[in-house]
Amino acid sequence: MLTGVESVPELGSPSWATLADTDTRKLAAALRPALAQLADRTPVAIAARLRAELDDHATAWRRSLAELHTDLSQGWHALGYGVGPSHTDLTRRRSTYPCGQCRRPLSFAATTCAACGWHEPAPDQLRTRARTSWQRTARPEQGAA
């Protein structure tokens, strides 16, 4: 330890208050907190505090989303829902259409249903059905023209 150097009391302590205003130790005691305040207010220090605060918030947000996802997925599975149809089922659905009578899936090339005997109407049958439905929905004054 250096000889002849007296210790600097803590700023605001009773020993600091007893020092004379001209004593350099009184000023030295005030310099330590002042330098700490300056260092704490630099852009780097402010950015570090902000980054830590944002990281804490993001971590809490991710944790709450993970808990919510777990709760929702457990609820969906409890209700019997899965993640959706399989790839095979989607492929089958895209390559078929429902039968006009029994709703069983038919391939796009099929024109009749082997299960119920339904057959796809021919173009002239469709045309007749369309004209009949249009005549039923037309107003009487339009039908006369």
PDB file of C-alpha atoms in Angstrom:
ATOM      1  CA  MET A   1       0.000   0.000   0.000  1.00  0.00           C
ATOM      2  CA  LEU A   2       1.164   3.494  -0.728  1.00  0.00           C
ATOM      3  CA  THR A   3       2.288   5.542   2.234  1.00  0.00           C
ATOM      4  CA  GLY A   4       0.961   9.032   2.764  1.00  0.00           C
ATOM      5  CA  VAL A   5      -2.248   8.365   0.813  1.00  0.00           C
ATOM      6  CA  GLU A   6      -5.368   8.557   2.876  1.00  0.00           C
ATOM      7  CA  SER A   7      -8.454   6.529   2.036  1.00  0.00           C
ATOM      8  CA  VAL A   8     -11.340   8.243   0.324  1.00  0.00           C
ATOM      9  CA  PRO A   9     -14.588   7.903   2.286  1.00  0.00           C
ATOM     10  CA  GLU A  10     -17.844   6.849   0.574  1.00  0.00           C
ATOM     11  CA  LEU A  11     -19.817   9.751  -0.880  1.00  0.00           C
ATOM     12  CA  GLY A  12     -22.495  10.869   1.587  1.00  0.00           C
ATOM     13  CA  SER A  13     -21.108   8.863   4.527  1.00  0.00           C
ATOM     14  CA  PRO A  14     -20.635  10.528   7.953  1.00  0.00           C
ATOM     15  CA  SER A  15     -16.835  10.532   7.499  1.00  0.00           C
ATOM     16  CA  TRP A  16     -17.239  12.258   4.099  1.00  0.00           C
ATOM     17  CA  ALA A  17     -19.520  14.886   5.653  1.00  0.00           C
ATOM     18  CA  THR A  18     -16.848  15.762   8.235  1.00  0.00           C
ATOM     19  CA  LEU A  19     -14.265  16.535   5.528  1.00  0.00           C
ATOM     20  CA  ALA A  20     -13.578  20.158   4.742  1.00  0.00           C
ATOM     21  CA  ASP A  21     -14.933  21.501   1.451  1.00  0.00           C
ATOM     22  CA  THR A  22     -11.377  22.170   0.291  1.00  0.00           C
ATOM     23  CA  ASP A  23     -10.268  18.578   0.992  1.00  0.00           C
ATOM     24  CA  THR A  24      -9.461  16.778  -2.298  1.00  0.00           C
ATOM     25  CA  ARG A  25     -10.827  13.523  -0.889  1.00  0.00           C
ATOM     26  CA  LYS A  26     -14.320  15.070  -0.818  1.00  0.00           C
ATOM     27  CA  LEU A  27     -14.114  15.713  -4.579  1.00  0.00           C
ATOM     28  CA  ALA A  28     -12.510  12.295  -5.203  1.00  0.00           C
ATOM     29  CA  ALA A  29     -15.456  10.609  -3.454  1.00  0.00           C
ATOM     30  CA  ALA A  30     -17.848  12.356  -5.868  1.00  0.00           C
ATOM     31  CA  LEU A  31     -15.808  11.399  -8.943  1.00  0.00           C
ATOM     32  CA  ARG A  32     -16.354   7.640  -8.629  1.00  0.00           C
ATOM     33  CA  PRO A  33     -20.218   7.774  -8.922  1.00  0.00           C
ATOM     34  CA  ALA A  34     -19.966  10.508 -11.569  1.00  0.00           C
ATOM     35  CA  LEU A  35     -17.716   8.344 -13.736  1.00  0.00           C
ATOM     36  CA  ALA A  36     -20.035   5.385 -13.226  1.00  0.00           C
ATOM     37  CA  GLN A  37     -22.981   7.526 -14.378  1.00  0.00           C
ATOM     38  CA  LEU A  38     -21.058   8.658 -17.452  1.00  0.00           C
ATOM     39  CA  ALA A  39     -20.127   5.101 -18.362  1.00  0.00           C
ATOM     40  CA  ASP A  40     -23.717   3.987 -17.802  1.00  0.00           C
ATOM     41  CA  ARG A  41     -25.062   6.626 -20.211  1.00  0.00           C
ATOM     42  CA  THR A  42     -22.854   5.895 -23.201  1.00  0.00           C
ATOM     43  CA  PRO A  43     -24.588   4.667 -26.384  1.00  0.00           C
ATOM     44  CA  VAL A  44     -22.894   1.283 -26.004  1.00  0.00           C
ATOM     45  CA  ALA A  45     -24.200   0.812 -22.446  1.00  0.00           C
ATOM     46  CA  ILE A  46     -27.709   1.955 -23.410  1.00  0.00           C
ATOM     47  CA  ALA A  47     -27.727  -0.396 -26.410  1.00  0.00           C
ATOM     48  CA  ALA A  48     -26.572  -3.304 -24.228  1.00  0.00           C
ATOM     49  CA  ARG A  49     -29.374  -2.676 -21.707  1.00  0.00           C
ATOM     50  CA  LEU A  50     -31.946  -2.361 -24.483  1.00  0.00           C
ATOM     51  CA  ARG A  51     -30.688  -5.556 -26.169  1.00  0.00           C
ATOM     52  CA  ALA A  52     -30.922  -7.448 -22.855  1.00  0.00           C
ATOM     53  CA  GLU A  53     -34.462  -6.153 -22.289  1.00  0.00           C
ATOM     54  CA  LEU A  54     -35.574  -7.090 -25.809  1.00  0.00           C
ATOM     55  CA  ASP A  55     -33.955 -10.523 -25.510  1.00  0.00           C
ATOM     56  CA  ASP A  56     -35.779 -11.150 -22.228  1.00  0.00           C
ATOM     57  CA  HIS A  57     -39.061 -10.101 -23.816  1.00  0.00           C
ATOM     58  CA  ALA A  58     -38.482 -12.300 -26.889  1.00  0.00           C
ATOM     59  CA  THR A  59     -37.563 -15.276 -24.715  1.00  0.00           C
ATOM     60  CA  ALA A  60     -40.732 -14.856 -22.658  1.00  0.00           C
ATOM     61  CA  TRP A  61     -42.791 -14.506 -25.863  1.00  0.00           C
ATOM     62  CA  ARG A  62     -41.296 -17.671 -27.394  1.00  0.00           C
ATOM     63  CA  ARG A  63     -41.888 -19.551 -24.140  1.00  0.00           C
ATOM     64  CA  SER A  64     -45.554 -18.463 -24.043  1.00  0.00           C
ATOM     65  CA  LEU A  65     -46.037 -19.457 -27.705  1.00  0.00           C
ATOM     66  CA  ALA A  66     -44.494 -22.874 -27.052  1.00  0.00           C
ATOM     67  CA  GLU A  67     -46.799 -23.396 -24.064  1.00  0.00           C
ATOM     68  CA  LEU A  68     -49.799 -22.244 -26.093  1.00  0.00           C
ATOM     69  CA  HIS A  69     -48.865 -24.561 -28.970  1.00  0.00           C
ATOM     70  CA  THR A  70     -48.548 -27.473 -26.554  1.00  0.00           C
ATOM     71  CA  ASP A  71     -51.932 -26.703 -25.003  1.00  0.00           C
ATOM     72  CA  LEU A  72     -53.618 -26.373 -28.399  1.00  0.00           C
ATOM     73  CA  SER A  73     -52.073 -29.502 -29.873  1.00  0.00           C
ATOM     74  CA  GLN A  74     -53.046 -31.536 -26.805  1.00  0.00           C
ATOM     75  CA  GLY A  75     -56.589 -30.186 -27.103  1.00  0.00           C
ATOM     76  CA  TRP A  76     -56.800 -31.021 -30.796  1.00  0.00           C
ATOM     77  CA  HIS A  77     -55.520 -34.539 -30.205  1.00  0.00           C
ATOM     78  CA  ALA A  78     -57.955 -34.981 -27.304  1.00  0.00           C
ATOM     79  CA  LEU A  79     -60.805 -34.045 -29.651  1.00  0.00           C
ATOM     80  CA  GLY A  80     -59.590 -36.573 -32.212  1.00  0.00           C
ATOM     81  CA  TYR A  81     -58.203 -34.147 -34.782  1.00  0.00           C
ATOM     82  CA  GLY A  82     -54.932 -34.918 -36.493  1.00  0.00           C
ATOM     83  CA  VAL A  83     -52.662 -32.748 -38.527  1.00  0.00           C
ATOM     84  CA  GLY A  84     -54.698 -33.279 -41.680  1.00  0.00           C
ATOM     85  CA  PRO A  85     -55.141 -35.788 -44.459  1.00  0.00           C
ATOM     86  CA  SER A  86     -52.183 -37.837 -45.569  1.00  0.00           C
ATOM     87  CA  HIS A  87     -50.413 -37.252 -48.873  1.00  0.00           C
ATOM     88  CA  THR A  88     -51.978 -40.437 -50.259  1.00  0.00           C
ATOM     89  CA  ASP A  89     -55.453 -39.267 -49.287  1.00  0.00           C
ATOM     90  CA  LEU A  90     -54.894 -35.850 -50.865  1.00  0.00           C
ATOM     91  CA  THR A  91     -53.656 -37.462 -54.088  1.00  0.00           C
ATOM     92  CA  ARG A  92     -56.722 -39.698 -54.178  1.00  0.00           C
ATOM     93  CA  ARG A  93     -59.026 -36.738 -53.574  1.00  0.00           C
ATOM     94  CA  ARG A  94     -57.415 -34.736 -56.373  1.00  0.00           C
ATOM     95  CA  SER A  95     -57.827 -37.537 -58.883  1.00  0.00           C
ATOM     96  CA  THR A  96     -61.483 -38.355 -58.111  1.00  0.00           C
ATOM     97  CA  TYR A  97     -64.899 -36.751 -57.934  1.00  0.00           C
ATOM     98  CA  PRO A  98     -67.956 -37.881 -55.956  1.00  0.00           C
ATOM     99  CA  CYS A  99     -70.685 -40.010 -57.501  1.00  0.00           C
ATOM    100  CA  GLY A 100     -73.816 -37.989 -58.278  1.00  0.00           C
ATOM    101  CA  GLN A 101     -75.993 -40.346 -56.242  1.00  0.00           C
ATOM    102  CA  CYS A 102     -74.063 -42.274 -53.553  1.00  0.00           C
ATOM    103  CA  ARG A 103     -71.115 -39.812 -53.228  1.00  0.00           C
ATOM    104  CA  ARG A 104     -68.472 -42.559 -53.517  1.00  0.00           C
ATOM    105  CA  PRO A 105     -65.245 -41.407 -55.174  1.00  0.00           C
ATOM    106  CA  LEU A 106     -65.025 -42.024 -58.920  1.00  0.00           C
ATOM    107  CA  SER A 107     -62.010 -41.536 -61.129  1.00  0.00           C
ATOM    108  CA  PHE A 108     -62.259 -38.725 -63.655  1.00  0.00           C
ATOM    109  CA  ALA A 109     -62.383 -41.230 -66.513  1.00  0.00           C
ATOM    110  CA  ALA A 110     -65.400 -43.095 -65.061  1.00  0.00           C
ATOM    111  CA  THR A 111     -68.861 -42.186 -66.342  1.00  0.00           C
ATOM    112  CA  THR A 112     -70.838 -44.677 -64.249  1.00  0.00           C
ATOM    113  CA  CYS A 113     -70.807 -45.804 -60.617  1.00  0.00           C
ATOM    114  CA  ALA A 114     -70.549 -49.568 -60.168  1.00  0.00           C
ATOM    115  CA  ALA A 115     -71.946 -49.351 -56.626  1.00  0.00           C
ATOM    116  CA  CYS A 116     -75.275 -47.599 -57.333  1.00  0.00           C
ATOM    117  CA  GLY A 117     -75.581 -47.668 -61.123  1.00  0.00           C
ATOM    118  CA  TRP A 118     -75.527 -43.885 -61.530  1.00  0.00           C
ATOM    119  CA  HIS A 119     -74.222 -42.692 -64.871  1.00  0.00           C
ATOM    120  CA  GLU A 120     -72.972 -39.313 -65.915  1.00  0.00           C
ATOM    121  CA  PRO A 121     -75.542 -37.486 -68.052  1.00  0.00           C
ATOM    122  CA  ALA A 122     -74.754 -36.957 -71.701  1.00  0.00           C
ATOM    123  CA  PRO A 123     -74.315 -33.395 -73.030  1.00  0.00           C
ATOM    124  CA  ASP A 124     -77.793 -33.318 -74.598  1.00  0.00           C
ATOM    125  CA  GLN A 125     -79.350 -34.457 -71.289  1.00  0.00           C
ATOM    126  CA  LEU A 126     -77.481 -31.694 -69.454  1.00  0.00           C
ATOM    127  CA  ARG A 127     -78.666 -29.156 -72.029  1.00  0.00           C
ATOM    128  CA  THR A 128     -82.294 -30.289 -71.612  1.00  0.00           C
ATOM    129  CA  ARG A 129     -82.051 -30.104 -67.818  1.00  0.00           C
ATOM    130  CA  ALA A 130     -80.533 -26.631 -67.987  1.00  0.00           C
ATOM    131  CA  ARG A 131     -83.247 -25.315 -70.344  1.00  0.00           C
ATOM    132  CA  THR A 132     -85.959 -26.807 -68.142  1.00  0.00           C
ATOM    133  CA  SER A 133     -84.544 -25.197 -64.991  1.00  0.00           C
ATOM    134  CA  TRP A 134     -84.121 -21.842 -66.762  1.00  0.00           C
ATOM    135  CA  GLN A 135     -87.729 -21.932 -67.965  1.00  0.00           C
ATOM    136  CA  ARG A 136     -88.948 -22.645 -64.409  1.00  0.00           C
ATOM    137  CA  THR A 137     -87.009 -19.713 -62.948  1.00  0.00           C
ATOM    138  CA  ALA A 138     -87.804 -17.209 -65.739  1.00  0.00           C
ATOM    139  CA  ARG A 139     -90.546 -14.667 -65.062  1.00  0.00           C
ATOM    140  CA  PRO A 140     -93.685 -14.991 -67.172  1.00  0.00           C
ATOM    141  CA  GLU A 141     -93.098 -11.708 -69.033  1.00  0.00           C
ATOM    142  CA  GLN A 142     -89.585 -12.860 -70.012  1.00  0.00           C
ATOM    143  CA  GLY A 143     -90.864 -16.251 -71.253  1.00  0.00           C
ATOM    144  CA  ALA A 144     -93.278 -14.641 -73.710  1.00  0.00           C
ATOM    145  CA  ALA A 145     -90.607 -12.637 -75.492  1.00  0.00           C
TER     146      ALA A 145
END
